[in-house]
Amino acid sequence: MELDIIREVDPFIAETIEKELKRQQNTIELIASENFTSKAVMAACGTVLTNKYAEGKPHKRFYNGCGNIDLIEELAQKRACELFGMDHANVQPHSGAQANMAVFLYALKPGDTVLSMDLSNGGHLSHGSPVNFSGMYFNIISYGVNEQGEIDYDEVQKLALEHKPKLVLAGASNYSKIIDFKRFKEIADSVGAYFMVDIAHIAGLIAGGVHPSPAPYADFVTTTTHKTLRGPRGGIIMCKEEHAMGIDKALFPGTQGGPLEHIIAAKAIALLEASKPEFKKYAEQIVKNAKALANGLMDETMDIIGGCTENHVMTLDLRKFNKTGKDIANVLEKVGITANKNTVPNDPQSPFVTSGVRLGTAAVTTRGFVEEDMTEVAKIIASAVFSSDNELGLANLRERSSKLCAKYPLY
């Protein structure tokens, strides 16, 4: 029905949306930062709430007519606090990067030192990359991972004592192990630093009880809502009560104008869904599927950074095959699997080429895949790597991935 309405006005957009739906339906989605929302979350994104300007906080708006908007936003705040055990939540960030920007604006002054994970080792652009605002305006000291793909907490402590950061940041865009938030907090306290955690990738796992929570330790917690949390594209900032007023001001008017209230409604729905018992089962299955995929790949002689995964994500290391992440990601798309090129620790290739491919299991788990399916996916991936120049072989692999997609219809 919605497409019929769009088609009347803009046939090209309607047709392209239909093509994208078919692509998603007929593709095994292994991009770790993507997921499929519920129909309820998706529906909320297209409501009349998109018409309303609501700069400011609930009951302290710069526009009239926000009574209903206030109710929705307050509910989203309440659900975020309850789900993650935090004192205060601001649900207005348009993205995770903007949530991180607001924390930096509140907690730091230009030139202050931040200790965070290096992008090439699994960190995020907004944690201090030199091409991002965070790296342009602050002094970034980076920690990485060891040969086992694990954070060396003793090294982090050493760097903290040497550089005396104002902010210690934990969290990553590509880290496959459980993060020790308690140890990070001890490191931050040892130098009198704020402790910030970006849980964008693991928010759904925390909500589902399969990853420890940073709530007892962190001053600030940021997240996206569209990855393992399975909500709309957007962000949330949570913090201790003592920082609430400052964080709110750092977001608006500090970094944003009017909030996207239709997206906030969708966030509220996703947070409700994440509080249900069935979401816990979902989170548990994400981890089971990730372990099955990693083990399946290693059974096929593939290398996984760190030799295992403890969450939803892993990095396929292609160095021994003399193949690049860019090439293999393109090959996988030919066989009906979407993933993204990604650096490996001490990568000899550039970030635009890479020696690895990042894989995640949140989206396929939403779709209904279980362990035996992930074993088949691992075989398809390995065969694609081995026969990347064999068009007939790739066509056969495409048929195998199509059968899996047909087994679990999407929408």
GROMACS .gro file of N, CA and C in nm, residues 152-287:
model
  408
  152ASP      N    1   4.500  -0.575   2.516
  152ASP     CA    2   4.599  -0.596   2.622
  152ASP      C    3   4.574  -0.489   2.728
  153TYR      N    4   4.505  -0.525   2.834
  153TYR     CA    5   4.465  -0.426   2.934
  153TYR      C    6   4.586  -0.370   3.009
  154ASP      N    7   4.690  -0.448   3.022
  154ASP     CA    8   4.812  -0.396   3.085
  154ASP      C    9   4.873  -0.285   2.999
  155GLU      N   10   4.867  -0.302   2.868
  155GLU     CA   11   4.917  -0.199   2.777
  155GLU      C   12   4.830  -0.074   2.784
  156VAL      N   13   4.699  -0.093   2.794
  156VAL     CA   14   4.608   0.021   2.807
  156VAL      C   15   4.640   0.098   2.935
  157GLN      N   16   4.664   0.024   3.044
  157GLN     CA   17   4.700   0.089   3.170
  157GLN      C   18   4.830   0.167   3.157
  158LYS      N   19   4.926   0.108   3.089
  158LYS     CA   20   5.055   0.174   3.070
  158LYS      C   21   5.039   0.304   2.991
  159LEU      N   22   4.958   0.300   2.885
  159LEU     CA   23   4.933   0.419   2.804
  159LEU      C   24   4.860   0.526   2.884
  160ALA      N   25   4.768   0.483   2.969
  160ALA     CA   26   4.693   0.579   3.051
  160ALA      C   27   4.786   0.651   3.148
  161LEU      N   28   4.873   0.577   3.213
  161LEU     CA   29   4.964   0.637   3.309
  161LEU      C   30   5.064   0.730   3.240
  162GLU      N   31   5.101   0.697   3.118
  162GLU     CA   32   5.198   0.778   3.044
  162GLU      C   33   5.137   0.907   2.991
  163HIS      N   34   5.012   0.899   2.941
  163HIS     CA   35   4.955   1.013   2.869
  163HIS      C   36   4.847   1.088   2.946
  164LYS      N   37   4.801   1.032   3.059
  164LYS     CA   38   4.702   1.099   3.144
  164LYS      C   39   4.580   1.152   3.064
  165PRO      N   40   4.504   1.063   3.003
  165PRO     CA   41   4.389   1.109   2.924
  165PRO      C   42   4.280   1.170   3.012
  166LYS      N   43   4.203   1.259   2.953
  166LYS     CA   44   4.086   1.314   3.020
  166LYS      C   45   3.966   1.219   3.006
  167LEU      N   46   3.970   1.135   2.899
  167LEU     CA   47   3.862   1.042   2.870
  167LEU      C   48   3.920   0.909   2.823
  168VAL      N   49   3.873   0.800   2.883
  168VAL     CA   50   3.907   0.665   2.836
  168VAL      C   51   3.784   0.608   2.769
  169LEU      N   52   3.801   0.560   2.646
  169LEU     CA   53   3.687   0.515   2.565
  169LEU      C   54   3.702   0.367   2.533
  170ALA      N   55   3.601   0.290   2.570
  170ALA     CA   56   3.594   0.148   2.534
  170ALA      C   57   3.481   0.127   2.435
  171GLY      N   58   3.492   0.024   2.355
  171GLY     CA   59   3.391  -0.004   2.253
  171GLY      C   60   3.455  -0.005   2.116
  172ALA      N   61   3.394  -0.075   2.022
  172ALA     CA   62   3.459  -0.097   1.893
  172ALA      C   63   3.356  -0.120   1.784
  173SER      N   64   3.406  -0.112   1.661
  173SER     CA   65   3.321  -0.149   1.547
  173SER      C   66   3.355  -0.287   1.495
  174ASN      N   67   3.467  -0.342   1.543
  174ASN     CA   68   3.507  -0.475   1.497
  174ASN      C   69   3.598  -0.540   1.601
  175TYR      N   70   3.537  -0.588   1.708
  175TYR     CA   71   3.611  -0.656   1.815
  175TYR      C   72   3.529  -0.777   1.857
  176SER      N   73   3.589  -0.895   1.852
  176SER     CA   74   3.512  -1.018   1.866
  176SER      C   75   3.513  -1.078   2.007
  177LYS      N   76   3.575  -1.010   2.102
  177LYS     CA   77   3.585  -1.064   2.237
  177LYS      C   78   3.498  -0.985   2.335
  178ILE      N   79   3.473  -1.044   2.451
  178ILE     CA   80   3.401  -0.976   2.558
  178ILE      C   81   3.489  -0.862   2.612
  179ILE      N   82   3.430  -0.745   2.630
  179ILE     CA   83   3.505  -0.630   2.681
  179ILE      C   84   3.496  -0.627   2.833
  180ASP      N   85   3.610  -0.611   2.899
  180ASP     CA   86   3.616  -0.606   3.046
  180ASP      C   87   3.596  -0.462   3.091
  181PHE      N   88   3.470  -0.423   3.113
  181PHE     CA   89   3.439  -0.286   3.151
  181PHE      C   90   3.493  -0.251   3.289
  182LYS      N   91   3.494  -0.347   3.379
  182LYS     CA   92   3.544  -0.322   3.513
  182LYS      C   93   3.691  -0.285   3.509
  183ARG      N   94   3.768  -0.355   3.427
  183ARG     CA   95   3.911  -0.325   3.415
  183ARG      C   96   3.931  -0.187   3.353
  184PHE      N   97   3.854  -0.155   3.251
  184PHE     CA   98   3.863  -0.023   3.190
  184PHE      C   99   3.832   0.087   3.291
  185LYS      N  100   3.731   0.065   3.374
  185LYS     CA  101   3.695   0.164   3.476
  185LYS      C  102   3.809   0.185   3.574
  186GLU      N  103   3.875   0.077   3.613
  186GLU     CA  104   3.989   0.088   3.704
  186GLU      C  105   4.102   0.169   3.640
  187ILE      N  106   4.122   0.149   3.511
  187ILE     CA  107   4.226   0.224   3.439
  187ILE      C  108   4.189   0.372   3.434
  188ALA      N  109   4.064   0.402   3.402
  188ALA     CA  110   4.019   0.541   3.397
  188ALA      C  111   4.034   0.607   3.533
  189ASP      N  112   3.993   0.538   3.638
  189ASP     CA  113   4.002   0.593   3.774
  189ASP      C  114   4.147   0.618   3.815
  190SER      N  115   4.238   0.535   3.766
  190SER     CA  116   4.378   0.548   3.807
  190SER      C  117   4.441   0.678   3.760
  191VAL      N  118   4.379   0.742   3.659
  191VAL     CA  119   4.432   0.869   3.609
  191VAL      C  120   4.328   0.980   3.617
  192GLY      N  121   4.219   0.955   3.689
  192GLY     CA  122   4.116   1.056   3.708
  192GLY      C  123   4.042   1.093   3.582
  193ALA      N  124   4.024   0.996   3.490
  193ALA     CA  125   3.960   1.022   3.362
  193ALA      C  126   3.813   0.984   3.365
  194TYR      N  127   3.734   1.048   3.280
  194TYR     CA  128   3.599   1.000   3.253
  194TYR      C  129   3.609   0.865   3.183
  195PHE      N  130   3.505   0.782   3.201
  195PHE     CA  131   3.501   0.654   3.131
  195PHE      C  132   3.376   0.649   3.044
  196MET      N  133   3.399   0.635   2.914
  196MET     CA  134   3.292   0.631   2.814
  196MET      C  135   3.293   0.496   2.744
  197VAL      N  136   3.174   0.442   2.719
  197VAL     CA  137   3.162   0.315   2.645
  197VAL      C  138   3.067   0.334   2.528
  198ASP      N  139   3.114   0.296   2.410
  198ASP     CA  140   3.031   0.295   2.290
  198ASP      C  141   2.987   0.151   2.266
  199ILE      N  142   2.859   0.123   2.291
  199ILE     CA  143   2.808  -0.014   2.279
  199ILE      C  144   2.730  -0.035   2.150
  200ALA      N  145   2.757   0.048   2.049
  200ALA     CA  146   2.679   0.043   1.926
  200ALA      C  147   2.663  -0.099   1.872
  201HIS      N  148   2.772  -0.176   1.873
  201HIS     CA  149   2.764  -0.310   1.815
  201HIS      C  150   2.707  -0.413   1.910
  202ILE      N  151   2.720  -0.392   2.037
  202ILE     CA  152   2.681  -0.497   2.132
  202ILE      C  153   2.559  -0.461   2.215
  203ALA      N  154   2.490  -0.353   2.180
  203ALA     CA  155   2.374  -0.309   2.261
  203ALA      C  156   2.269  -0.418   2.273
  204GLY      N  157   2.237  -0.484   2.162
  204GLY     CA  158   2.137  -0.590   2.167
  204GLY      C  159   2.183  -0.709   2.248
  205LEU      N  160   2.314  -0.737   2.244
  205LEU     CA  161   2.367  -0.849   2.322
  205LEU      C  162   2.363  -0.817   2.471
  206ILE      N  163   2.388  -0.691   2.506
  206ILE     CA  164   2.377  -0.648   2.646
  206ILE      C  165   2.231  -0.655   2.691
  207ALA      N  166   2.141  -0.603   2.607
  207ALA     CA  167   1.998  -0.607   2.640
  207ALA      C  168   1.949  -0.749   2.657
  208GLY      N  169   2.006  -0.841   2.577
  208GLY     CA  170   1.965  -0.981   2.583
  208GLY      C  171   2.040  -1.063   2.686
  209GLY      N  172   2.133  -1.000   2.758
  209GLY     CA  173   2.201  -1.068   2.868
  209GLY      C  174   2.315  -1.160   2.828
  210VAL      N  175   2.367  -1.144   2.704
  210VAL     CA  176   2.476  -1.232   2.661
  210VAL      C  177   2.610  -1.159   2.653
  211HIS      N  178   2.613  -1.035   2.695
  211HIS     CA  179   2.738  -0.960   2.710
  211HIS      C  180   2.725  -0.876   2.837
  212PRO      N  181   2.832  -0.866   2.917
  212PRO     CA  182   2.825  -0.784   3.038
  212PRO      C  183   2.786  -0.640   3.006
  213SER      N  184   2.724  -0.574   3.103
  213SER     CA  185   2.681  -0.435   3.086
  213SER      C  186   2.784  -0.338   3.141
  214PRO      N  187   2.801  -0.224   3.076
  214PRO     CA  188   2.891  -0.121   3.129
  214PRO      C  189   2.825  -0.031   3.233
  215ALA      N  190   2.695  -0.050   3.256
  215ALA     CA  191   2.618   0.042   3.341
  215ALA      C  192   2.680   0.067   3.479
  216PRO      N  193   2.731  -0.036   3.547
  216PRO     CA  194   2.787  -0.009   3.681
  216PRO      C  195   2.915   0.074   3.679
  217TYR      N  196   2.975   0.091   3.564
  217TYR     CA  197   3.109   0.148   3.558
  217TYR      C  198   3.119   0.279   3.479
  218ALA      N  199   3.038   0.296   3.375
  218ALA     CA  200   3.060   0.404   3.279
  218ALA      C  201   2.996   0.535   3.322
  219ASP      N  202   3.066   0.645   3.293
  219ASP     CA  203   3.007   0.778   3.308
  219ASP      C  204   2.910   0.805   3.193
  220PHE      N  205   2.949   0.760   3.073
  220PHE     CA  206   2.868   0.782   2.953
  220PHE      C  207   2.861   0.652   2.874
  221VAL      N  208   2.744   0.623   2.821
  221VAL     CA  209   2.725   0.508   2.731
  221VAL      C  210   2.654   0.559   2.607
  222THR      N  211   2.714   0.536   2.492
  222THR     CA  212   2.649   0.572   2.366
  222THR      C  213   2.619   0.446   2.287
  223THR      N  214   2.519   0.457   2.200
  223THR     CA  215   2.488   0.342   2.114
  223THR      C  216   2.414   0.388   1.990
  224THR      N  217   2.425   0.308   1.886
  224THR     CA  218   2.331   0.318   1.776
  224THR      C  219   2.210   0.232   1.814
  225THR      N  220   2.105   0.243   1.736
  225THR     CA  221   1.985   0.163   1.764
  225THR      C  222   1.954   0.064   1.653
  226HIS      N  223   2.036   0.060   1.548
  226HIS     CA  224   2.002  -0.019   1.430
  226HIS      C  225   2.086  -0.143   1.409
  227LYS      N  226   2.177  -0.174   1.500
  227LYS     CA  227   2.261  -0.292   1.481
  227LYS      C  228   2.198  -0.410   1.557
  228THR      N  229   2.266  -0.463   1.657
  228THR     CA  230   2.209  -0.578   1.729
  228THR      C  231   2.082  -0.541   1.805
  229LEU      N  232   2.059  -0.413   1.830
  229LEU     CA  233   1.938  -0.370   1.901
  229LEU      C  234   1.815  -0.378   1.810
  230ARG      N  235   1.835  -0.383   1.680
  230ARG     CA  236   1.731  -0.410   1.581
  230ARG      C  237   1.624  -0.301   1.573
  231GLY      N  238   1.667  -0.176   1.591
  231GLY     CA  239   1.575  -0.064   1.580
  231GLY      C  240   1.599   0.017   1.455
  232PRO      N  241   1.548   0.140   1.451
  232PRO     CA  242   1.569   0.228   1.335
  232PRO      C  243   1.709   0.286   1.338
  233ARG      N  244   1.750   0.348   1.229
  233ARG     CA  245   1.881   0.410   1.226
  233ARG      C  246   1.880   0.533   1.316
  234GLY      N  247   1.968   0.535   1.416
  234GLY     CA  248   1.973   0.646   1.509
  234GLY      C  249   2.066   0.617   1.623
  235GLY      N  250   2.069   0.706   1.723
  235GLY     CA  251   2.158   0.689   1.836
  235GLY      C  252   2.092   0.724   1.968
  236ILE      N  253   2.158   0.689   2.077
  236ILE     CA  254   2.114   0.720   2.213
  236ILE      C  255   2.239   0.751   2.296
  237ILE      N  256   2.228   0.848   2.385
  237ILE     CA  257   2.331   0.873   2.487
  237ILE      C  258   2.270   0.844   2.623
  238MET      N  259   2.342   0.767   2.705
  238MET     CA  260   2.301   0.744   2.843
  238MET      C  261   2.415   0.784   2.935
  239CYS      N  262   2.380   0.828   3.056
  239CYS     CA  263   2.485   0.875   3.146
  239CYS      C  264   2.438   0.872   3.290
  240LYS      N  265   2.532   0.898   3.380
  240LYS     CA  266   2.499   0.917   3.519
  240LYS      C  267   2.422   1.048   3.535
  241GLU      N  268   2.339   1.056   3.638
  241GLU     CA  269   2.251   1.171   3.656
  241GLU      C  270   2.330   1.302   3.666
  242GLU      N  271   2.449   1.295   3.723
  242GLU     CA  272   2.527   1.418   3.741
  242GLU      C  273   2.569   1.483   3.608
  243HIS      N  274   2.565   1.404   3.501
  243HIS     CA  275   2.605   1.457   3.370
  243HIS      C  276   2.485   1.488   3.281
  244ALA      N  277   2.364   1.462   3.328
  244ALA     CA  278   2.246   1.467   3.242
  244ALA      C  279   2.226   1.604   3.177
  245MET      N  280   2.229   1.709   3.257
  245MET     CA  281   2.203   1.843   3.204
  245MET      C  282   2.309   1.882   3.101
  246GLY      N  283   2.434   1.854   3.131
  246GLY     CA  284   2.542   1.890   3.040
  246GLY      C  285   2.536   1.813   2.909
  247ILE      N  286   2.504   1.684   2.918
  247ILE     CA  287   2.492   1.602   2.798
  247ILE      C  288   2.378   1.652   2.710
  248ASP      N  289   2.265   1.683   2.772
  248ASP     CA  290   2.150   1.732   2.695
  248ASP      C  291   2.185   1.861   2.621
  249LYS      N  292   2.256   1.951   2.688
  249LYS     CA  293   2.295   2.077   2.624
  249LYS      C  294   2.400   2.054   2.515
  250ALA      N  295   2.486   1.955   2.534
  250ALA     CA  296   2.587   1.928   2.433
  250ALA      C  297   2.523   1.875   2.305
  251LEU      N  298   2.412   1.804   2.320
  251LEU     CA  299   2.344   1.753   2.201
  251LEU      C  300   2.263   1.864   2.135
  252PHE      N  301   2.176   1.927   2.213
  252PHE     CA  302   2.102   2.044   2.165
  252PHE      C  303   2.113   2.156   2.267
  253PRO      N  304   2.166   2.268   2.229
  253PRO     CA  305   2.197   2.313   2.093
  253PRO      C  306   2.338   2.285   2.044
  254GLY      N  307   2.415   2.206   2.121
  254GLY     CA  308   2.557   2.189   2.090
  254GLY      C  309   2.589   2.129   1.956
  255THR      N  310   2.518   2.023   1.917
  255THR     CA  311   2.555   1.953   1.794
  255THR      C  312   2.438   1.928   1.699
  256GLN      N  313   2.315   1.943   1.747
  256GLN     CA  314   2.199   1.913   1.664
  256GLN      C  315   2.091   2.020   1.679
  257GLY      N  316   2.000   2.022   1.582
  257GLY     CA  317   1.880   2.104   1.593
  257GLY      C  318   1.762   2.016   1.628
  258GLY      N  319   1.659   2.019   1.545
  258GLY     CA  320   1.537   1.945   1.575
  258GLY      C  321   1.555   1.794   1.571
  259PRO      N  322   1.503   1.723   1.672
  259PRO     CA  323   1.511   1.577   1.674
  259PRO      C  324   1.414   1.515   1.573
  260LEU      N  325   1.443   1.393   1.533
  260LEU     CA  326   1.359   1.320   1.438
  260LEU      C  327   1.257   1.238   1.519
  261GLU      N  328   1.141   1.298   1.544
  261GLU     CA  329   1.049   1.236   1.638
  261GLU      C  330   0.984   1.108   1.585
  262HIS      N  331   0.973   1.093   1.454
  262HIS     CA  332   0.923   0.967   1.399
  262HIS      C  333   1.024   0.854   1.426
  263ILE      N  334   1.152   0.887   1.420
  263ILE     CA  335   1.255   0.787   1.449
  263ILE      C  336   1.260   0.757   1.599
  264ILE      N  337   1.237   0.859   1.682
  264ILE     CA  338   1.234   0.837   1.828
  264ILE      C  339   1.119   0.744   1.864
  265ALA      N  340   1.005   0.758   1.797
  265ALA     CA  341   0.894   0.664   1.821
  265ALA      C  342   0.935   0.523   1.785
  266ALA      N  343   1.007   0.509   1.674
  266ALA     CA  344   1.055   0.376   1.634
  266ALA      C  345   1.157   0.322   1.733
  267LYS      N  346   1.242   0.411   1.788
  267LYS     CA  347   1.336   0.369   1.893
  267LYS      C  348   1.260   0.317   2.014
  268ALA      N  349   1.152   0.386   2.053
  268ALA     CA  350   1.073   0.343   2.168
  268ALA      C  351   1.017   0.203   2.146
  269ILE      N  352   0.969   0.175   2.027
  269ILE     CA  353   0.916   0.043   1.996
  269ILE      C  354   1.026  -0.062   2.002
  270ALA      N  355   1.143  -0.031   1.943
  270ALA     CA  356   1.254  -0.126   1.945
  270ALA      C  357   1.300  -0.155   2.087
  271LEU      N  358   1.301  -0.053   2.172
  271LEU     CA  359   1.341  -0.073   2.312
  271LEU      C  360   1.242  -0.161   2.385
  272LEU      N  361   1.114  -0.144   2.354
  272LEU     CA  362   1.012  -0.233   2.412
  272LEU      C  363   1.034  -0.377   2.365
  273GLU      N  364   1.057  -0.394   2.236
  273GLU     CA  365   1.080  -0.529   2.182
  273GLU      C  366   1.202  -0.593   2.247
  274ALA      N  367   1.306  -0.512   2.272
  274ALA     CA  368   1.429  -0.566   2.331
  274ALA      C  369   1.414  -0.605   2.477
  275SER      N  370   1.305  -0.562   2.539
  275SER     CA  371   1.281  -0.596   2.680
  275SER      C  372   1.204  -0.728   2.695
  276LYS      N  373   1.162  -0.786   2.585
  276LYS     CA  374   1.080  -0.907   2.588
  276LYS      C  375   1.166  -1.033   2.601
  277PRO      N  376   1.109  -1.140   2.660
  277PRO     CA  377   1.185  -1.266   2.674
  277PRO      C  378   1.233  -1.322   2.540
  278GLU      N  379   1.155  -1.305   2.435
  278GLU     CA  380   1.195  -1.358   2.305
  278GLU      C  381   1.320  -1.289   2.250
  279PHE      N  382   1.344  -1.164   2.293
  279PHE     CA  383   1.464  -1.095   2.248
  279PHE      C  384   1.587  -1.157   2.313
  280LYS      N  385   1.574  -1.202   2.435
  280LYS     CA  386   1.684  -1.272   2.502
  280LYS      C  387   1.723  -1.397   2.423
  281LYS      N  388   1.623  -1.471   2.377
  281LYS     CA  389   1.650  -1.589   2.296
  281LYS      C  390   1.717  -1.550   2.165
  282TYR      N  391   1.673  -1.439   2.108
  282TYR     CA  392   1.734  -1.388   1.986
  282TYR      C  393   1.882  -1.357   2.007
  283ALA      N  394   1.913  -1.286   2.115
  283ALA     CA  395   2.052  -1.251   2.144
  283ALA      C  396   2.138  -1.375   2.165
  284GLU      N  397   2.082  -1.472   2.234
  284GLU     CA  398   2.154  -1.597   2.255
  284GLU      C  399   2.183  -1.667   2.122
  285GLN      N  400   2.087  -1.662   2.031
  285GLN     CA  401   2.104  -1.727   1.902
  285GLN      C  402   2.206  -1.655   1.815
  286ILE      N  403   2.213  -1.522   1.828
  286ILE     CA  404   2.316  -1.446   1.755
  286ILE      C  405   2.454  -1.501   1.788
  287VAL      N  406   2.480  -1.521   1.917
  287VAL     CA  407   2.612  -1.569   1.960
  287VAL      C  408   2.634  -1.712   1.915
   0.00000   0.00000   0.00000
